[in-house]
């Protein structure tokens, strides 16, 4: 992202001395913005200005990596329809060191087991947040070690005590946990620990002003692997804070807030908690720590995350394999369509409404609709014939009838020739399927 | 796209006479007619119809009679800043000041006034020496206006920079330079300043004025034009503005987009 002339101008000394070879600072700023000169040509520019200009050309929100493949931050928009959200929210489940060893082992086993396969996609939980509620540094360190042994997933290590973190973190530093939280009172010890162990650290302060102060102080320690926590614990306040943080980082290039954000749920009732976490998934939290670990509670949250972080510019596709609607048998009708999800689900919905168990084969058209695919040469009879062959439909039904979309009636002759199947031209619109199916 | 209706101007005979006779009817007629055509602002210019020393009073009168019939915000068009200030005091909705060149003395007078009255401001990319020929110098003046907005605390979205289009029949080489200027002005600050053109100037004394105007409008919108002072009752031009807006993905498409553009 280039700097604007005004942003550069504000950092220049405004002496208009002409020593850079340009008559005024304003003209020099414009030349720099246009890429026509170097800042080094100005002998009066301060180090602070140079730093400000360098960092202003960095991405608005720093990417923070931790654990097993968790990437936080590195986002560029406020609304996904403007481009896309890149790095799905990392979701972690909280484990307290006040729980017994057995309870902890059971909880971590439960977390490891949170894997889902749904509509051709695989979801899993990202990690465990170990919280020091016992107040005992040795107990905390033992629990952190036990959790690290029991799971390969990403870890967040949370304590208010620098001592407890010093006991717990070094033994698992190679797992690159995210640690926290550094506050105004203890940030020096905790940020320095994070720096020594090369792990990212959460900076927590009450409110945005205090957070701004804390970030600047922590940066002065020569470390920049931060995740921000504005301290709010109610959904409405967190929503406001996360929006400000994201907006300031992107729209105003406000560097102290150019870091990802972590959210903690406050609700104890699991259904409320999932609703709360849903707000944070949609509104800019890069990581969320939640309490519930029940499989049914988490599926909707993980599904929402998947949906929100889908690239809106890419058409959503369904798997181009043979799909089944209802309790099919060897007489079931066989429809073909495309793998564009809008197209496929329109067809599937109508086939379902016809109440006749059926097979549907979405042809892989790179997620384009029937007419788009046809116009682009992605819906040719030879390709459809090959997909029919590969799908194994011939072994599943005893008839040899294939129903094609009415808009591509023109391919019926060639398809019939290639496959030897009787090609039936269906209705143009999928809304005609219900009445069409009755005539079969 | 912001359409600023140009018709209330003392250079037009009916307005000039009405101003001298203190006859509100032509003012009110054109206010309503331009509003109907699709204007978002009404330009108000006394022209030379009244002597300089009487202009503050004239602007007060014009603002009042127009606001009797129309709620549209006004674009106060004069080089007499006292007249503009008198007008600003009476404007019910935040107005636009037309205009201020990139001259320090005028900047110091006009920018604080815009901030004080919560008004938008049209800045011209010229100084005492006149209008530059190339884009580079136009943009240099634009940068001075941008820096002034920052200095005086005028929000960048309230600054409308006018890179000054000239008639194509006598100053043809300016037209592409103005397009290039519009493109570059949008990169000067973040958020970017807005841009405006006194569009009808491009076709002065040419045949097929309407065709020239709307063609240039579409071209200018493609490179970042936000507003134009135009004939709001040139339906083909307003249609072109509405269409360009759709093609730039600035308004959500609907089959009735021409109508929607006029009823906003």
XYZ file of C-alpha atoms in Angstrom:
704
model
C 0.000 0.000 0.000
C 1.557 3.282 -1.122
C 1.582 6.400 0.997
C -0.372 9.456 -0.046
C 1.326 12.788 -0.644
C -0.344 14.266 2.430
C 0.877 11.485 4.729
C 4.451 11.994 3.544
C 4.203 15.774 3.704
C 3.155 15.685 7.350
C 6.408 13.909 8.251
C 8.662 16.338 6.371
C 10.413 19.266 8.128
C 8.510 21.927 6.087
C 11.628 24.079 5.708
C 11.192 24.486 1.942
C 15.006 24.722 1.704
C 15.162 23.072 -1.695
C 18.184 20.940 -0.736
C 16.413 17.837 -1.991
C 16.317 19.362 -5.470
C 12.614 20.126 -5.245
C 11.509 23.689 -4.518
C 9.127 22.919 -1.632
C 8.489 20.137 0.879
C 5.021 19.789 -0.591
C 6.392 19.161 -4.066
C 8.965 16.736 -2.604
C 6.177 14.831 -0.841
C 4.319 14.515 -4.120
C 7.436 13.313 -5.902
C 7.934 10.650 -3.209
C 4.292 9.592 -3.434
C 4.706 9.210 -7.182
C 7.833 7.103 -6.609
C 10.062 9.709 -8.273
C 12.546 10.291 -5.480
C 14.076 8.941 -2.319
C 13.541 10.162 1.214
C 17.355 10.155 1.571
C 17.488 13.278 -0.616
C 16.184 15.273 2.374
C 18.994 16.006 4.877
C 16.600 17.302 7.548
C 14.185 14.382 7.889
C 14.136 12.973 11.438
C 14.555 9.328 12.415
C 11.059 9.365 13.871
C 9.672 10.550 10.540
C 11.642 7.899 8.671
C 10.293 5.200 10.987
C 6.736 6.521 10.612
C 7.006 6.459 6.837
C 8.560 2.991 6.780
C 5.950 1.466 9.033
C 3.114 3.226 7.219
C 3.926 1.207 4.135
C 3.661 -2.076 6.091
C 0.404 -4.077 5.945
C -2.288 -2.534 8.181
C -2.568 -5.536 10.510
C 0.471 -7.664 11.313
C 0.297 -11.428 10.830
C 0.940 -13.269 14.100
C 1.660 -16.970 13.840
C 1.568 -19.419 16.712
C 0.946 -23.037 17.621
C 0.241 -25.542 14.902
C -0.508 -23.342 11.939
C -2.668 -20.665 13.592
C -2.386 -17.362 11.727
C -3.960 -14.294 13.283
C -4.408 -10.881 11.698
C -3.161 -9.904 8.232
C -6.609 -8.628 7.274
C -7.313 -5.686 4.958
C -11.047 -4.979 4.884
C -13.941 -4.133 7.183
C -16.529 -5.946 5.107
C -15.940 -9.266 3.449
C -17.782 -8.214 0.280
C -15.105 -5.552 -0.307
C -12.539 -8.305 -0.888
C -12.406 -11.217 1.526
C -11.411 -12.094 5.081
C -8.230 -14.152 4.881
C -7.453 -15.932 8.137
C -10.345 -17.729 9.816
C -10.791 -17.078 13.532
C -8.723 -19.412 15.684
C -11.073 -21.001 18.227
C -9.654 -22.281 21.510
C -11.309 -23.998 24.445
C -10.427 -23.009 27.973
C -8.949 -25.474 30.480
C -8.353 -24.342 34.069
C -5.468 -25.508 36.250
C -7.950 -25.819 39.126
C -9.470 -28.862 37.426
C -8.225 -32.284 38.512
C -5.755 -34.142 36.324
C -8.483 -36.551 35.243
C -10.875 -33.745 34.353
C -8.159 -32.055 32.335
C -7.278 -35.269 30.503
C -10.964 -35.858 29.706
C -11.467 -32.281 28.518
C -8.403 -32.324 26.250
C -9.467 -35.688 24.839
C -12.878 -34.190 24.130
C -11.254 -31.202 22.399
C -9.036 -33.491 20.296
C -12.178 -35.265 19.220
C -13.904 -32.141 17.901
C -13.674 -32.944 14.208
C -16.506 -32.542 11.754
C -17.161 -33.517 8.153
C -20.021 -31.684 6.576
C -21.074 -30.868 2.982
C -17.683 -31.962 1.742
C -15.776 -29.787 4.204
C -13.718 -30.682 7.233
C -13.810 -28.546 10.403
C -11.791 -28.958 13.545
C -11.172 -27.057 16.735
C -7.894 -25.158 16.762
C -6.592 -25.397 20.267
C -6.611 -25.200 24.018
C -6.246 -22.188 26.312
C -4.744 -23.132 29.673
C -5.762 -20.651 32.366
C -3.959 -20.169 35.656
C -6.808 -19.926 38.165
C -5.064 -21.843 40.951
C -2.624 -19.043 41.696
C 0.038 -21.722 41.997
C 2.965 -21.433 39.545
C 4.090 -25.049 39.918
C 0.590 -26.439 39.387
C 0.149 -24.221 36.330
C 3.440 -25.380 34.827
C 2.497 -29.020 35.406
C -0.905 -28.568 33.757
C 0.613 -26.745 30.772
C 3.071 -29.618 30.332
C 0.311 -32.209 30.609
C -1.877 -30.435 28.054
C 1.067 -30.044 25.680
C 1.620 -33.775 25.883
C -2.030 -34.636 25.364
C -2.682 -32.567 22.234
C -0.953 -31.428 19.069
C -3.251 -28.429 18.780
C -2.301 -24.768 19.248
C -1.962 -23.530 22.817
C -2.683 -20.261 24.582
C -1.113 -19.935 28.037
C -2.850 -17.424 30.282
C -1.904 -16.112 33.691
C -1.911 -12.808 35.540
C 1.378 -13.740 37.129
C 4.700 -13.273 35.367
C 6.141 -15.908 37.702
C 3.624 -18.550 36.696
C 4.258 -17.816 33.018
C 8.020 -18.039 33.565
C 7.518 -21.475 35.071
C 5.116 -22.713 32.402
C 6.238 -21.242 29.074
C 9.907 -22.264 28.551
C 9.150 -26.001 28.742
C 6.699 -25.728 25.820
C 8.297 -22.806 23.937
C 9.095 -24.952 20.900
C 5.333 -25.421 20.485
C 5.173 -21.645 20.015
C 2.207 -20.936 22.278
C 0.498 -17.562 22.485
C 1.038 -16.280 26.010
C -0.601 -13.640 28.134
C -1.718 -11.424 29.355
C 0.713 -8.540 29.696
C -0.934 -5.635 31.494
C 0.199 -2.146 32.476
C 1.477 -3.599 35.790
C 3.521 -6.521 34.560
C 4.152 -5.938 30.861
C 7.919 -5.594 31.165
C 8.406 -9.033 32.677
C 5.892 -10.758 30.405
C 6.879 -9.067 27.137
C 10.542 -9.758 27.888
C 9.692 -13.408 28.578
C 7.840 -13.587 25.255
C 10.815 -11.996 23.530
C 13.284 -14.466 25.073
C 11.125 -17.445 24.212
C 10.188 -16.022 20.766
C 6.475 -16.475 21.336
C 3.664 -13.993 20.653
C 2.092 -12.217 23.616
C -1.339 -10.796 24.451
C -1.444 -7.161 25.567
C -4.454 -6.470 27.743
C -5.672 -3.077 28.923
C -8.996 -1.597 29.909
C -10.245 0.399 26.977
C -8.659 1.724 23.829
C -6.716 4.627 25.332
C -5.031 2.390 27.885
C -4.376 -0.209 25.207
C -2.727 2.405 22.994
C -0.408 3.364 25.878
C 0.417 -0.234 26.652
C 1.206 -1.108 23.013
C 3.572 1.855 22.728
C 5.361 0.936 25.952
C 5.610 -2.718 24.940
C 6.932 -1.788 21.491
C 9.628 0.237 23.219
C 10.956 -3.056 24.607
C 11.911 -3.954 21.049
C 9.250 -6.595 20.403
C 6.321 -6.588 18.024
C 4.647 -10.002 18.194
C 1.450 -8.803 19.819
C -2.200 -9.786 20.036
C -4.557 -7.180 21.509
C -7.226 -7.537 24.191
C -9.139 -4.296 24.860
C -10.337 -5.766 28.157
C -14.058 -5.626 27.460
C -16.054 -8.669 28.517
C -19.568 -7.785 27.399
C -20.611 -8.467 23.808
C -21.773 -4.908 23.075
C -18.603 -3.296 24.418
C -16.395 -5.854 22.691
C -18.224 -5.331 19.408
C -17.570 -1.587 19.665
C -13.926 -2.062 20.641
C -13.142 -4.620 17.948
C -14.765 -2.390 15.336
C -12.687 0.602 16.441
C -9.492 -1.437 16.459
C -10.055 -2.828 12.983
C -11.236 0.489 11.575
C -8.361 2.526 12.996
C -5.795 -0.018 11.842
C -7.102 -0.144 8.286
C -8.674 3.236 7.597
C -6.309 5.433 9.581
C -3.219 3.219 9.511
C -3.067 3.683 13.260
C 0.036 1.614 13.939
C -0.441 0.789 17.656
C -3.634 -1.075 16.720
C -2.120 -2.850 13.726
C -2.265 -6.220 15.502
C -4.823 -9.028 15.636
C -7.396 -9.153 18.409
C -8.323 -11.928 20.841
C -11.807 -12.254 22.360
C -12.945 -14.019 25.519
C -16.560 -15.030 25.926
C -18.334 -13.905 29.094
C -21.570 -15.884 29.014
C -21.649 -19.070 31.040
C -24.792 -20.557 29.516
C -23.372 -22.458 26.492
C -26.021 -21.377 23.978
C -25.558 -17.732 24.946
C -21.833 -18.251 24.786
C -21.992 -19.577 21.215
C -24.130 -16.617 20.174
C -21.596 -14.292 21.779
C -18.716 -16.038 20.007
C -20.647 -15.763 16.735
C -20.594 -11.982 17.068
C -16.816 -12.092 17.537
C -16.323 -14.365 14.513
C -18.212 -11.907 12.329
C -16.665 -8.831 13.900
C -12.931 -9.061 13.547
C -11.753 -11.315 16.395
C -8.722 -13.266 15.180
C -8.909 -15.686 18.112
C -11.662 -16.567 20.579
C -11.359 -18.406 23.879
C -14.573 -20.219 24.826
C -15.602 -22.568 27.623
C -18.024 -25.058 26.157
C -16.546 -28.125 24.473
C -19.761 -29.915 23.567
C -19.707 -31.070 19.979
C -23.235 -29.882 19.184
C -22.502 -26.395 20.519
C -19.458 -25.936 18.366
C -20.692 -27.120 14.986
C -22.780 -23.997 14.267
C -19.899 -21.764 15.338
C -17.404 -23.550 13.096
C -19.905 -23.509 10.236
C -20.366 -19.770 10.656
C -16.604 -19.285 10.641
C -16.340 -21.295 7.440
C -19.077 -19.218 5.809
C -17.809 -15.816 6.903
C -14.261 -16.519 5.737
C -15.299 -17.841 2.322
C -13.945 -15.720 -0.530
C -17.013 -13.953 -1.954
C -15.282 -13.474 -5.306
C -14.999 -17.212 -5.893
C -18.186 -19.039 -6.724
C -19.081 -21.553 -4.053
C -18.998 -25.058 -5.415
C -20.456 -28.374 -4.465
C -18.517 -31.576 -4.898
C -18.893 -32.842 -8.462
C -19.801 -36.352 -7.367
C -23.061 -38.259 -7.582
C -25.541 -36.820 -5.045
C -28.533 -38.653 -3.705
C -31.899 -37.165 -2.754
C -34.156 -39.409 -0.688
C -34.244 -43.186 -0.537
C -33.070 -44.002 -4.058
C -33.532 -47.287 -5.913
C -32.669 -48.637 -9.355
C -35.659 -46.847 -10.908
C -34.782 -43.415 -9.531
C -34.556 -40.591 -12.080
C -31.117 -39.180 -12.867
C -30.581 -35.426 -13.273
C -27.472 -33.550 -14.311
C -26.669 -29.942 -13.453
C -23.509 -27.919 -12.607
C -21.469 -27.678 -9.412
C -22.220 -23.962 -8.839
C -23.785 -24.131 -5.394
C -26.622 -21.732 -6.254
C -27.516 -23.853 -9.257
C -27.059 -27.156 -7.490
C -29.107 -26.278 -4.419
C -31.900 -24.812 -6.576
C -32.104 -28.145 -8.375
C -31.729 -30.208 -5.219
C -34.492 -28.257 -3.466
C -36.935 -28.842 -6.302
C -36.015 -32.505 -6.664
C -36.636 -32.901 -2.940
C -39.982 -31.129 -3.291
C -40.959 -33.585 -6.046
C -40.797 -36.292 -3.351
C -39.329 -38.714 -5.887
C -35.999 -40.149 -4.696
C -33.443 -39.164 -7.351
C -29.803 -38.994 -8.331
C -28.220 -35.621 -9.200
C -24.828 -35.336 -10.857
C -23.342 -31.828 -10.717
C -20.788 -31.535 -13.528
C -17.574 -29.751 -12.541
C -17.885 -26.385 -14.310
C -15.531 -24.536 -11.936
C -18.578 -23.401 -10.021
C -20.310 -21.632 -12.901
C -24.015 -21.766 -13.719
C -25.487 -23.813 -16.568
C -25.565 -21.065 -19.181
C -22.254 -19.531 -18.096
C -20.600 -22.926 -18.272
C -22.208 -23.702 -21.627
C -21.087 -20.355 -23.089
C -17.553 -20.982 -21.797
C -17.348 -24.475 -23.281
C -17.423 -26.135 -19.859
C -20.681 -28.009 -20.402
C -19.855 -30.038 -23.492
C -21.428 -33.453 -24.191
C -18.082 -35.298 -24.071
C -17.290 -33.863 -20.671
C -20.739 -34.765 -19.346
C -20.424 -38.269 -20.773
C -17.074 -38.707 -19.021
C -18.503 -37.473 -15.721
C -21.459 -39.871 -16.041
C -19.074 -42.738 -16.658
C -16.886 -41.769 -13.696
C -19.870 -41.366 -11.369
C -20.837 -45.049 -11.676
C -24.494 -44.165 -12.256
C -24.814 -47.026 -14.760
C -24.441 -49.560 -11.945
C -26.959 -47.821 -9.721
C -29.992 -47.592 -11.985
C -31.404 -50.108 -14.423
C -32.942 -47.496 -16.758
C -30.806 -45.454 -19.158
C -32.450 -42.047 -18.947
C -30.629 -38.816 -18.156
C -32.426 -35.509 -17.559
C -30.596 -32.359 -18.702
C -31.418 -28.666 -18.072
C -33.892 -27.241 -20.591
C -31.576 -24.362 -21.477
C -29.015 -26.729 -23.001
C -31.485 -28.816 -25.015
C -29.116 -28.368 -27.939
C -26.581 -30.839 -26.486
C -29.091 -33.674 -26.236
C -28.351 -35.327 -29.608
C -24.608 -35.417 -29.137
C -24.888 -36.587 -25.524
C -27.245 -39.379 -26.528
C -24.813 -40.443 -29.240
C -21.832 -40.457 -26.881
C -23.452 -42.225 -23.930
C -26.103 -44.393 -25.529
C -28.458 -43.046 -22.825
C -31.809 -41.538 -23.663
C -31.462 -37.811 -23.060
C -34.617 -36.207 -21.685
C -34.724 -32.413 -21.889
C -36.056 -31.145 -18.577
C -37.653 -27.785 -17.835
C -35.645 -24.601 -18.357
C -36.128 -23.452 -14.793
C -35.613 -25.751 -11.839
C -38.967 -24.528 -10.525
C -40.518 -26.682 -13.252
C -38.969 -29.877 -11.870
C -41.823 -30.751 -9.526
C -44.468 -30.889 -12.257
C -41.968 -32.320 -14.758
C -41.061 -35.163 -12.389
C -44.689 -36.263 -12.219
C -44.722 -36.842 -15.990
C -41.795 -39.269 -15.847
C -22.352 11.335 -8.438
C -23.397 14.713 -7.122
C -25.247 16.870 -9.634
C -24.973 20.592 -8.945
C -27.612 22.444 -10.982
C -26.031 25.428 -12.754
C -29.082 27.325 -13.872
C -29.485 29.912 -11.076
C -26.828 32.232 -12.453
C -27.096 35.926 -13.162
C -25.437 35.324 -16.513
C -28.790 33.941 -17.651
C -31.039 36.795 -18.670
C -34.108 35.740 -16.671
C -32.145 35.314 -13.444
C -30.193 38.561 -13.923
C -33.360 40.563 -14.448
C -35.182 38.861 -11.617
C -32.328 39.655 -9.279
C -32.421 43.341 -10.211
C -36.216 43.441 -9.817
C -36.223 41.283 -6.638
C -38.623 38.890 -8.353
C -38.409 35.491 -6.624
C -40.374 33.595 -9.276
C -37.563 32.630 -11.702
C -35.385 31.565 -8.750
C -38.103 29.385 -7.338
C -39.055 28.047 -10.760
C -35.490 26.917 -11.492
C -34.931 25.580 -8.000
C -37.875 23.231 -8.368
C -37.222 22.377 -11.980
C -33.606 21.465 -11.338
C -34.575 19.446 -8.286
C -36.978 17.513 -10.493
C -34.250 16.981 -13.078
C -32.012 15.272 -10.521
C -29.942 18.063 -8.931
C -28.478 17.356 -5.484
C -27.215 20.909 -4.974
C -28.270 24.226 -6.500
C -25.500 26.535 -7.633
C -26.315 30.170 -6.789
C -24.434 32.878 -8.646
C -25.490 36.517 -8.909
C -23.293 37.067 -11.925
C -22.525 40.677 -12.721
C -26.206 41.578 -12.286
C -25.565 43.545 -9.104
C -22.547 45.683 -8.194
C -19.948 44.134 -5.895
C -20.891 46.173 -2.860
C -24.515 45.011 -3.095
C -23.675 41.348 -3.441
C -23.812 40.360 0.243
C -27.421 41.607 0.345
C -28.177 39.915 -2.982
C -26.906 36.536 -1.732
C -28.994 36.832 1.436
C -32.053 37.499 -0.670
C -31.346 34.667 -3.121
C -30.705 32.103 -0.381
C -33.959 33.039 1.329
C -36.181 32.930 -1.722
C -34.749 29.621 -2.903
C -35.087 28.011 0.511
C -38.759 29.012 0.568
C -39.461 26.341 -2.034
C -36.579 23.869 -1.998
C -34.729 21.892 0.666
C -31.772 21.210 -1.604
C -28.422 22.363 -0.219
C -26.912 25.350 -1.977
C -23.598 25.874 -3.698
C -22.743 29.552 -3.176
C -20.838 30.644 -6.241
C -18.966 33.928 -6.015
C -15.516 35.483 -5.793
C -16.954 37.876 -3.206
C -16.334 36.038 0.063
C -18.359 38.487 2.126
C -21.354 37.674 -0.039
C -20.720 33.952 0.438
C -20.422 34.392 4.180
C -23.748 36.251 4.386
C -25.325 33.422 2.407
C -23.758 30.728 4.588
C -25.289 32.261 7.695
C -28.753 31.660 6.260
C -28.306 28.215 4.735
C -30.490 25.619 6.445
C -28.414 22.695 5.208
C -24.603 22.542 5.021
C -23.720 24.421 1.884
C -20.883 24.294 -0.615
C -18.545 27.219 -1.241
C -17.661 27.823 -4.881
C -14.716 28.454 -4.850
C -11.170 29.088 -3.642
C -8.009 29.053 -5.776
C -4.631 27.820 -4.486
C -3.588 31.281 -3.322
C -2.488 31.640 0.250
C -4.433 34.826 1.061
C -7.679 33.351 -0.234
C -7.029 29.990 1.413
C -6.663 31.745 4.763
C -9.972 33.505 4.255
C -12.060 30.688 2.825
C -10.913 27.445 4.499
C -11.650 28.609 8.064
C -15.003 29.921 6.844
C -15.884 26.492 5.400
C -14.963 24.863 8.721
C -16.917 27.433 10.725
C -20.126 26.963 8.736
C -19.714 23.206 8.286
C -19.626 23.777 4.538
C -17.966 21.899 1.705
C -15.462 23.799 -0.371
C -14.554 23.755 -4.039
C -10.830 24.362 -4.527
C -9.525 25.389 -7.941
C -6.194 24.125 -9.239
C -4.967 27.566 -10.225
C -3.380 30.655 -8.765
C -3.025 34.274 -9.815
C -1.033 33.225 -12.847
C -3.948 31.294 -14.219
C -4.820 27.747 -15.168
C -1.910 25.363 -15.743
C -1.800 23.469 -18.958
C -0.590 20.098 -17.791
C -1.790 17.615 -15.223
C 1.399 17.825 -13.188
C 0.913 21.472 -12.248
C -2.798 21.055 -11.707
C -2.029 18.264 -9.250
C 0.621 20.393 -7.525
C -2.047 23.042 -6.855
C -4.420 20.318 -5.718
C -1.783 19.181 -3.222
C -1.600 22.698 -1.796
C -5.365 22.638 -1.329
C -5.159 19.207 0.312
C -2.441 20.422 2.682
C -4.591 23.472 3.477
C -7.575 21.267 4.306
C -5.363 19.323 6.694
C -3.976 22.524 8.189
C -7.355 24.169 8.800
C -9.168 20.982 9.811
C -11.510 20.715 6.839
C -12.449 17.025 6.468
C -10.967 15.714 3.214
C -14.408 14.520 2.076
C -15.604 18.125 2.245
C -12.927 19.377 -0.139
C -13.963 19.249 -3.797
C -11.031 19.885 -6.092
C -11.850 21.321 -9.497
C -9.044 20.745 -12.038
C -10.724 23.256 -14.363
C -11.911 22.032 -17.727
C -11.677 24.436 -20.671
C -13.637 24.525 -23.942
C -12.628 21.701 -26.237
C -12.895 23.863 -29.366
C -10.143 26.243 -28.263
C -8.241 24.327 -25.587
C -8.544 20.752 -26.731
C -5.265 19.583 -25.196
C -6.579 20.403 -21.702
C -9.286 17.738 -21.734
C -6.992 14.693 -21.339
C -4.815 16.592 -18.835
C -7.885 17.185 -16.682
C -8.726 13.475 -16.799
C -5.194 12.615 -15.692
C -5.444 15.247 -12.933
C -8.674 13.711 -11.637
C -6.996 10.322 -11.452
C -4.020 11.675 -9.512
C -6.000 13.926 -7.163
C -7.672 10.806 -5.805
C -4.271 9.540 -4.620
C -3.159 12.663 -2.750
C -4.665 11.805 0.614
C -6.488 9.025 2.413
C -9.425 9.544 2.642
C -9.167 11.144 -0.802
C -10.432 14.640 -1.507
C -13.471 14.772 -3.726
C -13.451 16.171 -7.233
C -15.769 18.435 -9.187
C -15.926 20.006 -12.654
C -17.760 22.962 -14.105
C -18.653 20.540 -16.801
C -20.582 22.688 -19.268
C -17.458 24.704 -19.869
C -16.043 21.864 -21.986
C -18.573 22.544 -24.745
C -18.634 26.366 -24.773
C -19.496 27.610 -28.261
C -19.392 24.139 -29.772
C -22.245 22.486 -31.607
C -23.789 19.400 -29.981
C -23.041 20.708 -26.518
C -25.147 18.059 -24.804
C -23.276 15.235 -26.499
C -19.876 16.684 -25.594
C -20.973 17.297 -22.000
C -22.285 13.843 -21.283
C -19.454 12.055 -23.054
C -16.895 13.939 -21.013
C -18.896 13.402 -17.836
C -18.788 9.623 -18.301
C -15.060 9.738 -19.034
C -14.378 11.899 -15.989
C -16.466 9.702 -13.697
C -14.374 6.728 -14.760
C -11.244 8.438 -13.425
C -12.762 9.611 -10.154
C -15.093 12.575 -10.666
C -17.461 12.898 -7.687
C -19.520 15.956 -8.580
C -20.273 18.215 -11.526
C -21.864 21.601 -12.034
C -24.170 20.915 -14.962
C -27.496 21.465 -16.609
C -29.620 19.281 -14.322
C -32.453 19.394 -16.861
C -30.365 17.795 -19.587
C -32.047 14.405 -19.218
C -29.574 12.569 -21.412
C -26.731 13.889 -19.256
C -28.373 12.890 -15.979
C -29.082 9.471 -17.520
C -25.405 9.188 -18.451
C -24.392 10.093 -14.873
C -26.784 7.504 -13.440
C -25.500 4.880 -15.877
C -21.840 5.612 -15.169
C -22.609 5.313 -11.462
C -23.968 1.818 -12.057
C -21.044 0.795 -14.251
C -18.595 1.960 -11.561
C -20.402 -0.215 -8.992
C -21.143 2.844 -6.876
C -24.890 2.243 -6.731
C -26.464 -1.173 -6.574
C -28.013 -2.059 -9.920
C -31.780 -2.190 -10.360
C -33.767 -2.134 -13.612
C -35.199 1.219 -12.508
C -31.783 2.773 -11.793
C -32.434 5.917 -13.876
C -35.470 6.682 -11.763
C -33.732 5.787 -8.509
C -30.871 8.160 -9.305
C -33.317 11.075 -9.613
C -35.370 10.295 -6.544
C -32.562 9.957 -4.035
